Coordinates of C-alpha atoms in Angstrom, one line a residue:
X1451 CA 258.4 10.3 5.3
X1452 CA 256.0 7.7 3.9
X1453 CA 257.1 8.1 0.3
X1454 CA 260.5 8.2 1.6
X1455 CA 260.4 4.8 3.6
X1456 CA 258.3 2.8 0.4
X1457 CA 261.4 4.3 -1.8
X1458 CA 263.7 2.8 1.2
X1459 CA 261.9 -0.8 1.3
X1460 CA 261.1 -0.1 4.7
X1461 CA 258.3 1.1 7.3
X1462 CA 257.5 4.2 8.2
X1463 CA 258.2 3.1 12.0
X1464 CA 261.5 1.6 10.9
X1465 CA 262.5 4.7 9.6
X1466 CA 261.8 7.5 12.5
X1467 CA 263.7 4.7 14.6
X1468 CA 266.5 5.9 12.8
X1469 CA 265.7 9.5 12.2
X1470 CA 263.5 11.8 14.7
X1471 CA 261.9 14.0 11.7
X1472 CA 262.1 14.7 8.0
X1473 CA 264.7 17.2 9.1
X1474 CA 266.7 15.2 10.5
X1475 CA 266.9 13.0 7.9
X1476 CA 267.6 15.8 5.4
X1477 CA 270.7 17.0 7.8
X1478 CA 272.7 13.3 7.8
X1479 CA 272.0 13.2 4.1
X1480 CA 273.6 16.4 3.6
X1481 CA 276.1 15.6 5.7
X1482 CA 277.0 12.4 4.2
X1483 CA 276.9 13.6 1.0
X1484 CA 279.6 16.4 1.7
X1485 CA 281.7 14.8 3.6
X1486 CA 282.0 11.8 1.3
X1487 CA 282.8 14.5 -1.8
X1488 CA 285.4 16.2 1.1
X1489 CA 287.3 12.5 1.5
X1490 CA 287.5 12.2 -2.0
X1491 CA 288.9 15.6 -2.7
X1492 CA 291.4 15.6 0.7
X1493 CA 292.2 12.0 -1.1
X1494 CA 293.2 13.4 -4.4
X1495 CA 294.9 17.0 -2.9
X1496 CA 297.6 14.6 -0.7
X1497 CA 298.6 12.6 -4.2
X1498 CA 301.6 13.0 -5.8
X1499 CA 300.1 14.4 -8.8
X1500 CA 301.1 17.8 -10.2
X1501 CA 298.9 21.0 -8.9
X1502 CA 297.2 20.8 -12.3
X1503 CA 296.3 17.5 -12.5
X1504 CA 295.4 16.8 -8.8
X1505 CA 292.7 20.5 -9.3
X1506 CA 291.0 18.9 -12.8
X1507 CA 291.2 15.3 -10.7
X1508 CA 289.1 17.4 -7.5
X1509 CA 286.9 18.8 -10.2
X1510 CA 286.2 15.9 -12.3
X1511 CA 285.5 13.7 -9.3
X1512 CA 282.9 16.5 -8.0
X1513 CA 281.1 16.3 -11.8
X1514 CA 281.3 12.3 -11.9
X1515 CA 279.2 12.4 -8.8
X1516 CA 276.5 15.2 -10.6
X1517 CA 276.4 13.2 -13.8
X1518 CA 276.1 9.4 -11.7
X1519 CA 274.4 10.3 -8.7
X1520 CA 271.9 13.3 -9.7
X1521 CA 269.4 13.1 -7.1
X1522 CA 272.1 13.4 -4.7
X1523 CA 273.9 16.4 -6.0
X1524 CA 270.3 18.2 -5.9
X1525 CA 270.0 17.4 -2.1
X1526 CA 273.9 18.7 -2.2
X1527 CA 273.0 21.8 -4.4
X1528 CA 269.2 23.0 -4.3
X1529 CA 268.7 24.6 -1.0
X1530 CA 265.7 24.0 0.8
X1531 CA 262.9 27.2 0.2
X1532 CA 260.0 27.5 2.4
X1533 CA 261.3 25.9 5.4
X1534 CA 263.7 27.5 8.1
X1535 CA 265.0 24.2 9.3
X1536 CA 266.2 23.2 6.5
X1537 CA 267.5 25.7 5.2
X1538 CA 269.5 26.6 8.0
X1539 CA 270.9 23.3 7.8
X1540 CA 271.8 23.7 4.5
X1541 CA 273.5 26.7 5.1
X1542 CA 275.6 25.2 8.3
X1543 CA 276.2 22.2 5.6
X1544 CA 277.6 24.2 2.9
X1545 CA 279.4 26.5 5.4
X1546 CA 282.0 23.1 6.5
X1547 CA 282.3 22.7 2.8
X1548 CA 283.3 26.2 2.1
X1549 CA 285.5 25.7 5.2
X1550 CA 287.2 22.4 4.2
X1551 CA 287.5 23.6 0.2
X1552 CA 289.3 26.7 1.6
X1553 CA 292.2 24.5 3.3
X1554 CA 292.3 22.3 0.3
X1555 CA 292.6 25.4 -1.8
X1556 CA 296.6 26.4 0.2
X1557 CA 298.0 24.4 -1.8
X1558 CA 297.5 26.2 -4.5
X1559 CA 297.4 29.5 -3.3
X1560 CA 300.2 29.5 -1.1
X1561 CA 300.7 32.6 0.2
X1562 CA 297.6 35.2 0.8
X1563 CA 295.8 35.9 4.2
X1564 CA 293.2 33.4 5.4
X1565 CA 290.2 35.8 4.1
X1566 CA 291.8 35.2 0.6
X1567 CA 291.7 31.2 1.3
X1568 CA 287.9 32.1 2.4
X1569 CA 287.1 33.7 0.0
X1570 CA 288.7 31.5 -3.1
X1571 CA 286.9 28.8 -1.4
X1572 CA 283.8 30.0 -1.5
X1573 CA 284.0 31.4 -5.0
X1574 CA 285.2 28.2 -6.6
X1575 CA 282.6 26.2 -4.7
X1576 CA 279.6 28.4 -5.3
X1577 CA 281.1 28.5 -9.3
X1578 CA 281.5 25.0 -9.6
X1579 CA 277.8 24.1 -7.6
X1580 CA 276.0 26.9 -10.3
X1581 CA 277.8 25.2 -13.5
X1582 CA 276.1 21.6 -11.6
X1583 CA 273.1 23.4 -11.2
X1584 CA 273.4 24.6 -14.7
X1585 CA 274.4 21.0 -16.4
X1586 CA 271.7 19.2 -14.9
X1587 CA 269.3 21.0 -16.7
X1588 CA 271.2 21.4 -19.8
X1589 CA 272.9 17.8 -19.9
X1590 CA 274.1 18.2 -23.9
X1591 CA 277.9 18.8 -23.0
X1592 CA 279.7 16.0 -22.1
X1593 CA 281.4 15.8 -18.4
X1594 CA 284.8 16.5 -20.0
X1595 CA 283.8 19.4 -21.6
X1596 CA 282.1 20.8 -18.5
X1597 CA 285.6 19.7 -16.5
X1598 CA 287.7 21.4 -19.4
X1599 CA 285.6 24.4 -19.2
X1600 CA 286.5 24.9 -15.3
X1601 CA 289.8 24.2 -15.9
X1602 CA 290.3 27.2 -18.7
X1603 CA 287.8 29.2 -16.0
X1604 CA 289.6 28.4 -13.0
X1605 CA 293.2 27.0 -13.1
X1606 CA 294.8 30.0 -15.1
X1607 CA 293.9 32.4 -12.7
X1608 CA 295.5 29.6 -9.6
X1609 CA 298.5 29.0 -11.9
X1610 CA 299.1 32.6 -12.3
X1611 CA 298.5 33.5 -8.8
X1612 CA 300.4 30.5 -8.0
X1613 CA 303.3 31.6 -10.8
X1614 CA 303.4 35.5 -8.9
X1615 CA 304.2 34.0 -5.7
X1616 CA 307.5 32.5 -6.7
X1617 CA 308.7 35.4 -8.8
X1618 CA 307.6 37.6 -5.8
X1619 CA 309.9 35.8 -3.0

C-alpha cells in the first residue's frame, strides 16, 4: 500500500481512509475497469451501425484500452496467483463481464438458448483477453492488424451463424 500511495501522491493513511485493505483496493479497480470497458461496449452495441461495424467498433475499443492503458488491462487480464482473495475477486469480476458480454452478444446471435449466449460470451472474451495477453508481450503488430485478425477469427463464424438463422425461419 505504501508504494501504492507514493505512486498516488498521497499518504498511506489517506489511502486506507478510502480503501480497508490491498484487497479492497484491487476489487474497485477491477471493478472500475470492467465496467467502464462494459459502458463503452453497451454504448457502441445500441448505435445505429451495421452488426459488422458496431462488433470490430466493440473490439477495437477493447484493444485501444490494451495498447493506451497497459497497466490497466494487466489488472483487467492477469489474475491474481498466490492469494485466494484476490483471486476470487477476480473470478466474481470476470464472471459480470462474461455475464454482460453474453447479452451484448444477442444481437448477433439471435436465436440459440441462453447456454449458447453463455457460452459465446465467454469464448470471445477469454479469446479476445489471451490475444491482449499475447500482444502485450509481443507488441510488433499494429492494433489494426490485431483488430483485423479477430475480425477474420471471429465475425465469420457470427455472420454465418447470424446468416443460418434467417434462411432457417
Amino acid at each position: 500500500m505504501s508504494g501504492i500511495a507514493t505512486a498516488a501522491g498521497i499518504t498511506k493513511p489517506v489511502l486506507y481512509d478510502h480503501f480497508t485493505s490491498k484487497d479492497a483496493l484491487f476489487e474497485t479497480l477491477l471493478r472500475s475497469i470492467r465496467d467502464d470497458l462494459l459502458a463503452k461496449g453497451h454504448a457502441i452495441g445500441q448505435s445505429s451501425l451495421s452488426d459488422e461495424l458496431r462488433f470490430q467498433l466493440a473490439v477495437d475499443t477493447f484493444f485501444a484500452f490494451v495498447e493506451g492503458q497497459p497497466d490497466a488491462a494487466k489488472i483487467l487480464l492477469i489474475v491474481p496467483q498466490g492469494n485466494p482473495v484476490t483471486a476470487k475477486l477476480s473470478r466474481v469480476v470476470q464472471g459480470g463481464a462474461t455475464a454482460a458480454i453474453s447479452q451484448l452478444l444477442k444481437s448477433y446471435l439471435p436465436v440459440g438458448d441462453t447456454w449458447q449466449h453463455e457460452a459465446a460470451g465467454a469464448f470471445l472474451k477469454e479469446g479476445l483477453h489471451a490475444l491482449a495477453k499475447w500482444w502485450l508481450r509481443h507488441p510488433g503488430p499494429s492494433r489494426d492488424e490485431i483488430v483485423d485478425l479477430v475480425m477474420k477469427v471471429c465475425w465469420t463464424g457470427f455472420r454465418e451463424i447470424k446468416y443460418r438463422s434467417k434462411v432457417d425461419s
